[in-house]
Amino acid sequence: MASDSDSDGDFVTFGTPLEPLEEDEPLRKPVPLHEQTVKDEKGRYQRFHGAFTGGFSAGYFNTVGTKEGWTPATFVSSRQQKAGRQNARPEDFMDEEDLGDHGIAPRQITTTADFASGRKDVIRDKARAITSLSAPIPGDTVLEDLVAPARSSMGVELLRKMGWKDGQGVGPRVKRRLCKQRADSATRAFGSASPPNGSSESQDEEDGEFLPENLTFAPKDVTPIDFTPKVDLHGLGYRGLNPLAALRGGPGAGHINLFTMDSDRTNSLFGEDRKGQRRRGGVAGQGFGVGAMEDDDEDIYHRDIMSNYDTVLGGEEPGDGLYGWTAPQQYNRTKKDHSKDAAYLGKILEGFTLASDKLETKTVGIFPPPNLPRDFRPVHYFRPVVDLSSVSPMVAQALQTSRGHMAQEAPSKGGRHQLDSAQRRELLGEATLQGADCSLFAPHAEQQQQEALSVWSGPTAQAQTGQTFKPFERTPHKQARYDLYIDQLKQGDRDALELSLDPTMTEWERGRERDEFVRAALLYKPSSSSLSCRFTRGKQDDGVEADTVEVTRDQENDVDDKQAAVKMKMFGKLTRDTFEWHPDNLLCKRFNIPDPYPGSGFVGMPKVKRDKFSVFNFLTVSESPTASASPAPQGVKPSEPGKRSRWDVSGQAGDKERKEKDPVSEFLSVARIEASGSGPEASTTDGPTTDPTVEVLVPHYYIHH
Amino acid sequence: MSFPQPKPEVPQLPQNLLRTIDCQQGAVRAVRFNADGNYLLSCGSDKSLKLWSVSRGTLLKTYSGHGYEVLDADGSYDNSQLCSCSSDKTVILWDVATGQVTRKLRGHAGKVNCVQFNEEATVILSGSIDGTVRCWDTRSRKFDPIQILDEAQDGVSSLKVSEHELLTGSVDGRVRRYDLRMGQLHVDFINSPITCVCFSADGQCTLTSSLDSTVRLLDKSTGEMLGEYTGHKMKGYKLDCCLSSKDTHVLSCSEDGHVYCWDLVEGSLMLKLPVGKAVVQSLSFHPSETRLLTAMEGRVQVWGADCTYEHGTWTK
């Protein structure tokens, strides 16, 4: 197609235009490799010195920096300094307003997140609040909190570098005793706070360690909460035997120090490493020694702490150590507890200590175990299913009672698994189902009879106008009887069979006929209505026809009327039909027209199933040539007595049929008769009259001589 | 200073034979003007389609590709493409300059009687003896028609396309007008097989010629008959009819070897062109001037209103 680029003088074209793309042209193959050449303006082949052809020295010769190549004047290689290169930063393009306090990039010194303190950042919280409102889930910024970088602040890093470990107490030193820590923990377990007075009191009474008054200690360690879930079935706090400790033969094995204050020492067997334990792998112990290269000395020599020994001669204090103290002793209990702890050989759970007073058996109520019968054997086996009827009544009774059933319960035959539906229904108390009349155990013929009855007395059978199948055509009497039988079946008569039989026949014949009738009735039962519309019977007489026929939605006028109209040269309304027609969407696009039915995916003429014998067949004129379906039956158009229209002459002639046909059609039919006999009537000489009250407009027509 | 009104032109009739072209194509089944009227397309029974220059009468190009006789042809508005239909049930889209077959559109079940481009040459519409009108897309590479119109109950003998309408005439005696804009189909019953249909230039009327030797002018909107033209003989052959370029006259071929020309309004016979002795098969009127093409047997005649210069002498 010639594209006239110069036809419009305002345009100036630059460059070579692309070849116009035509879809139906055969696709051109791409330029083959040997034709992909570059030529300079004089037509000489351009040399690239192997840059595009590959090879070992591809792109080496004649490149920048080589002796054959050239060095650009203002070229500085940035290969090594790529990192330092920074063309321009956004800040370069900003002015003072942007960099001010209210600009987009205010310059202020803030702490980065690494160094930020844990205090609330007001601005950040405000920003978060604002974003949370506009977030998809209004409210808390859940997503951001969900995915947060694992960041530890600089302070934590510094602490770590200085030897702090997670969980250790951190903060300013507190005035506390070493023992007091333990005491505090013990008392805190019971929920009571240690009063400051008490501490000062017990300070003096404590176990004789000489502690200066101003001694302070680091804050208490925080045991980090262990989030590992408990997945085993051991008891709380259970830790199995530490094989390393047991097999090592270390100080824990076999050497149970009774006098240790550190109850944890006994735990070394049970998986806990003491602080002093150094040698993890290999063998260690008194007998094995420590190598020269070891940094730390192992506990070769058994160490005893001073607290193992009394500082008071004469042994333990006699009595309970109260010295007549009768006041409440809740703060002094701890001493006894510790000794008890030491005496207890078993494992004491972390954070627990031995109870001071024994539980009263009365209050708690330790129950004795049940009295076992003499012959009790702690073995259980499942009771075999025993049919009670096959077993002696005594046994059955015993079984019943042992199972826990009430003895009065009616034993069902064979247990609950052998109930039949009726019994089950009884047990459950359900109403019996209204099933079909035929039951499983009824005789076969009866069932067939019932079936025939149900089939023929249904609504579909009633709709059947005629009956085409005549099984006994040869014997008219038999056929008559059969017809009678069928009729009575249709009426739902249960005794149809009996009634239709000929009483004059012998019993045997009657029996045979009975069977034949039933079988014939079943065999040629009327098809159900849902399927019958898909099939039509062939070779019909006019009485029995398909009720519906597929016609175009806007029904066509009768052809005969049209022909008559053409003969009379009355074109227009009589000869014209208008239908709704859907063009294809693409067709409308090609014609550059908007689709008249944009939503409809249908193309062509919509068809509708119409009853064949309906009012539409009597309508000959549609009111207006619009796409609406044929107007509602307006067959009856009574002409008003007051106004005489031109059709009245012919209307009176066909008075009887007036109800069915409208005046125009009548006129046509009359005219048709007349036309076949003689020429067209002189009624055409009258000028056309339009009677607005009559709904059918008289067509205009031209008179030709 | 006002100039006097120009005298109203007397409608001229193409009564003078300007040229006769011997097509050498066997029998010329159809002769058509192209969109601007400078070229002539002749469809021959020797399966070829020929492009001629009207003014000089010279053969410009021959298009071969059909398998059977070519029955109709049409040119696109820009003269770059031609479409032709044939008894071999195909419609071919040609490239004018190269003469190559751009598209061979198969789908009809019988011989294709008529073919036409739409206004923008994006769709080819073809009507066939199988009773369908198929709309083919020239833009895409699909070989399936966009839509198939199968409302006709007998073969489609003739079709014409306007900006938004498609007019088809069928052997079942009905003229069907598909209005794409409104989404309607109007059926006019003519009662005798239709041989040719065409639109009027103003778009208000349609002209229909049928095998009862009658040419009827029908109102497009109501379907009423505005004029009836008889006198010619059209009883058995599919012959063409047309309107003059200014809708002043109705022209029709006839089986008696003449071309009849009636006045549209009065209906009186104005001109009877003696073309020859055989059946005048086809005719085509120039889109703007008073020039007529007729085809009879193997020759094409060019008729005009002005004087002719033939064989060295001026004749009127």
XYZ file of N, CA and C in Angstrom, chain A residues 303-415:
339
model
N 40.389 -29.849 95.794
C 40.237 -28.597 96.512
C 39.079 -28.702 97.475
N 39.333 -28.189 98.547
C 38.238 -28.070 99.516
C 37.997 -26.616 99.773
N 36.809 -26.281 99.858
C 36.522 -24.891 100.209
C 36.362 -24.819 101.707
N 36.619 -23.657 102.090
C 36.660 -23.454 103.545
C 35.312 -23.683 104.182
N 34.327 -23.499 103.367
C 33.004 -23.644 103.985
C 32.702 -25.092 104.310
N 33.585 -25.958 103.828
C 33.359 -27.346 104.233
C 33.664 -27.570 105.711
N 34.389 -26.670 106.228
C 34.882 -26.941 107.598
C 34.258 -25.994 108.587
N 34.196 -26.512 109.716
C 33.667 -25.659 110.792
C 34.701 -24.620 111.202
N 34.194 -23.599 111.576
C 35.089 -22.582 112.131
C 34.967 -22.505 113.641
N 34.123 -23.328 114.042
C 33.903 -23.320 115.494
C 34.286 -24.680 116.029
N 35.024 -24.652 116.996
C 35.410 -25.932 117.585
C 34.260 -26.499 118.362
N 34.302 -27.758 118.409
C 33.302 -28.390 119.250
C 32.140 -28.939 118.494
N 32.275 -28.862 117.276
C 31.220 -29.499 116.505
C 29.986 -28.632 116.386
N 29.061 -29.284 115.994
C 27.811 -28.579 115.739
C 27.221 -28.100 117.047
N 26.484 -27.106 116.864
C 25.818 -26.574 118.047
C 24.779 -27.553 118.522
N 24.698 -27.703 119.762
C 23.669 -28.619 120.243
C 22.285 -27.987 120.094
N 21.364 -28.812 120.039
C 20.014 -28.310 119.953
C 19.686 -27.857 118.538
N 18.684 -27.121 118.506
C 18.266 -26.702 117.165
C 18.885 -25.383 116.731
N 19.728 -24.874 117.592
C 20.430 -23.660 117.169
C 19.606 -22.412 117.355
N 18.515 -22.567 117.990
C 17.687 -21.375 118.140
C 18.116 -20.554 119.362
N 18.621 -21.235 120.298
C 19.010 -20.584 121.532
C 17.842 -19.918 122.192
N 16.778 -20.570 122.165
C 15.625 -20.044 122.871
C 14.852 -19.020 122.056
N 15.197 -18.911 120.846
C 14.463 -17.942 119.992
C 13.086 -18.519 119.742
N 12.143 -17.793 120.092
C 10.791 -18.296 119.904
C 10.001 -17.508 118.873
N 10.608 -16.516 118.388
C 9.877 -15.731 117.383
C 9.820 -16.519 116.065
N 9.016 -16.057 115.208
C 8.958 -16.744 113.907
C 10.324 -16.811 113.243
N 10.541 -17.919 112.635
C 11.878 -18.159 112.146
C 11.933 -18.300 110.631
N 11.110 -17.626 110.042
C 11.055 -17.845 108.584
C 12.345 -17.446 107.886
N 13.084 -16.560 108.516
C 14.288 -16.114 107.843
C 15.479 -16.961 108.194
N 15.251 -17.842 109.116
C 16.383 -18.671 109.501
C 16.256 -20.085 109.010
N 15.253 -20.299 108.337
C 14.998 -21.675 107.909
C 16.049 -22.167 106.938
N 16.588 -21.213 106.291
C 17.436 -21.602 105.162
C 18.619 -22.452 105.600
N 19.071 -22.213 106.769
C 20.234 -22.969 107.225
C 19.914 -24.450 107.293
N 18.792 -24.705 107.826
C 18.454 -26.112 107.969
C 18.207 -26.738 106.608
N 17.672 -25.902 105.838
C 17.376 -26.454 104.505
C 18.650 -26.897 103.834
N 19.645 -26.085 104.004
C 20.874 -26.435 103.303
C 21.448 -27.735 103.805
N 21.388 -27.899 105.103
C 21.955 -29.150 105.618
C 21.145 -30.332 105.127
N 19.933 -30.094 105.087
C 19.092 -31.184 104.604
C 19.381 -31.487 103.148
N 19.631 -30.377 102.507
C 19.978 -30.585 101.099
C 21.214 -31.449 100.978
N 22.148 -31.159 101.845
C 23.401 -31.909 101.751
C 23.183 -33.366 102.087
N 22.247 -33.587 103.044
C 22.049 -34.968 103.468
C 21.316 -35.766 102.404
N 20.604 -35.077 101.623
C 19.790 -35.795 100.635
C 20.692 -36.266 99.527
N 20.640 -37.505 99.287
C 21.550 -38.049 98.306
C 20.991 -37.987 96.883
N 19.717 -37.915 96.862
C 19.125 -37.926 95.533
C 19.284 -36.594 94.800
N 18.689 -36.492 93.754
C 18.825 -35.300 92.919
C 17.769 -34.296 93.333
N 18.224 -33.106 93.574
C 17.266 -32.043 93.904
C 17.041 -31.213 92.638
N 15.824 -31.010 92.374
C 15.448 -30.279 91.162
C 15.914 -28.845 91.275
N 16.265 -28.284 90.143
C 16.719 -26.896 90.123
C 15.653 -25.978 90.657
N 16.044 -25.121 91.496
C 15.098 -24.151 92.028
C 14.254 -24.712 93.144
N 14.433 -25.964 93.464
C 13.652 -26.556 94.548
C 14.593 -26.870 95.711
N 13.978 -27.042 96.772
C 14.759 -27.468 97.935
C 13.869 -28.379 98.753
N 14.508 -29.079 99.645
C 13.730 -30.032 100.427
C 12.754 -29.290 101.310
N 11.653 -29.891 101.433
C 10.630 -29.244 102.252
C 11.035 -29.284 103.729
N 10.588 -28.270 104.381
C 10.982 -28.193 105.804
C 10.105 -29.075 106.676
N 8.872 -29.077 106.399
C 8.017 -29.923 107.231
C 7.365 -30.964 106.348
N 7.252 -32.068 106.965
C 6.688 -33.159 106.195
C 5.218 -32.927 105.964
N 4.789 -33.485 104.910
C 3.362 -33.367 104.614
C 2.582 -34.234 105.570
N 1.466 -33.714 105.979
C 0.593 -34.490 106.823
C -0.114 -35.518 105.988
N -0.047 -36.672 106.412
C -0.709 -37.713 105.612
C -2.214 -37.542 105.622
N -2.656 -36.965 106.726
C -4.106 -36.830 106.801
C -4.633 -35.836 105.776
N -3.967 -34.696 105.738
C -4.513 -33.653 104.868
C -4.358 -33.996 103.399
N -3.228 -34.499 103.084
C -3.003 -34.744 101.653
C -3.746 -35.986 101.212
N -3.699 -36.948 102.078
C -4.478 -38.122 101.724
C -3.775 -39.052 100.776
N -2.827 -39.755 101.295
C -2.203 -40.761 100.441
C -3.046 -42.003 100.523
N -3.447 -42.383 99.421
C -4.368 -43.510 99.387
C -3.604 -44.792 99.180
N -4.042 -45.752 99.842
C -3.364 -47.032 99.632
C -3.770 -47.617 98.294
N -2.965 -48.455 97.788
C -3.316 -49.085 96.521
C -4.516 -50.004 96.722
N -5.181 -50.341 95.630
C -6.396 -51.155 95.787
C -6.038 -52.565 96.236
N -6.985 -53.188 96.852
C -6.790 -54.569 97.259
C -7.006 -55.442 96.046
N -6.016 -56.128 95.747
C -6.142 -56.986 94.569
C -6.791 -58.285 94.993
N -7.618 -58.802 94.171
C -8.156 -60.133 94.482
C -7.030 -61.145 94.346
N -7.302 -62.228 94.942
C -6.229 -63.210 95.049
C -5.785 -63.714 93.702
N -6.804 -63.868 92.868
C -6.447 -64.488 91.594
C -6.182 -63.455 90.503
N -5.972 -62.275 90.946
C -5.802 -61.233 89.944
C -4.483 -61.387 89.209
N -4.607 -61.331 87.912
C -3.400 -61.337 87.124
C -3.388 -60.059 86.291
N -2.351 -59.331 86.355
C -2.335 -58.031 85.623
C -2.094 -58.218 84.111
N -2.987 -59.066 83.537
C -2.884 -59.279 82.090
C -4.259 -59.050 81.506
N -4.360 -58.357 80.419
C -5.674 -58.123 79.794
C -5.699 -58.741 78.414
N -6.789 -59.403 78.133
C -6.986 -59.913 76.782
C -8.420 -59.599 76.370
N -8.584 -59.422 75.105
C -9.899 -59.033 74.593
C -10.816 -60.216 74.562
N -12.014 -59.885 74.901
C -13.012 -60.951 75.003
C -13.414 -61.380 73.609
N -13.426 -62.629 73.361
C -13.844 -63.073 72.029
C -15.345 -62.881 71.858
N -15.698 -62.618 70.610
C -17.124 -62.441 70.326
C -17.787 -63.799 70.400
N -18.672 -63.853 71.263
C -19.319 -65.146 71.499
C -20.783 -65.002 71.166
N -21.216 -65.906 70.427
C -22.644 -65.925 70.137
C -23.378 -66.457 71.358
N -24.170 -65.624 71.889
C -24.769 -65.977 73.162
C -25.682 -67.187 73.069
N -26.227 -67.333 71.895
C -27.194 -68.428 71.790
C -26.499 -69.782 71.814
N -25.250 -69.787 71.367
C -24.582 -71.093 71.280
C -23.944 -71.510 72.612
N -24.070 -70.680 73.542
C -23.352 -70.897 74.815
C -24.395 -71.127 75.910
N -24.004 -71.765 76.874
C -24.983 -72.081 77.924
C -25.459 -70.799 78.581
N -26.624 -70.802 79.044
C -27.221 -69.579 79.581
C -26.428 -69.012 80.755
N -25.827 -69.863 81.485
C -25.043 -69.357 82.587
C -23.877 -68.539 82.071
N -23.248 -69.108 81.098
C -22.088 -68.398 80.522
C -22.526 -67.098 79.893
N -23.623 -67.209 79.250
C -24.112 -65.997 78.581
C -24.402 -64.902 79.596
N -25.025 -65.345 80.669
C -25.335 -64.385 81.716
C -24.060 -63.768 82.265
N -23.131 -64.631 82.459
C -21.856 -64.136 83.014
C -21.201 -63.147 82.057
N -21.239 -63.497 80.820
C -20.606 -62.617 79.834
C -21.313 -61.261 79.791
N -22.604 -61.372 79.881
C -23.375 -60.138 79.804
C -23.034 -59.221 80.965
N -23.064 -59.802 82.113
C -22.836 -58.956 83.274
C -21.407 -58.443 83.299
N -20.530 -59.302 82.840
C -19.144 -58.840 82.862
C -18.928 -57.706 81.868
N -19.684 -57.754 80.838
C -19.526 -56.686 79.865
C -20.159 -55.403 80.354
N -20.945 -55.547 81.352
C -21.553 -54.344 81.887
C -22.959 -54.111 81.381
N -23.492 -55.053 80.630
C -24.847 -54.842 80.136
C -25.833 -55.138 81.241
N -26.914 -54.519 81.100
C -28.013 -54.821 81.997
C -28.593 -56.170 81.621
N -28.928 -56.880 82.596
C -29.440 -58.212 82.316
C -30.803 -58.173 81.659
N -31.509 -57.095 81.872
C -32.857 -57.050 81.300
C -32.841 -56.741 79.823
N -31.755 -56.308 79.310
C -31.731 -55.880 77.908
C -32.040 -57.054 77.015
N -32.861 -56.782 76.028
C -33.264 -57.859 75.133
C -32.064 -58.260 74.287
N -31.681 -59.460 74.392
C -30.524 -59.867 73.602
C -30.927 -59.960 72.131
N -30.272 -59.210 71.305
C -30.578 -59.253 69.878
C -29.913 -60.478 69.279
N -30.505 -60.941 68.275
C -30.038 -62.166 67.657
C -28.634 -61.969 67.122
N -27.733 -62.570 67.766
C -26.393 -62.495 67.197
C -25.659 -61.205 67.466
N -26.160 -60.479 68.464
C -25.413 -59.258 68.757
C -25.845 -58.099 67.865
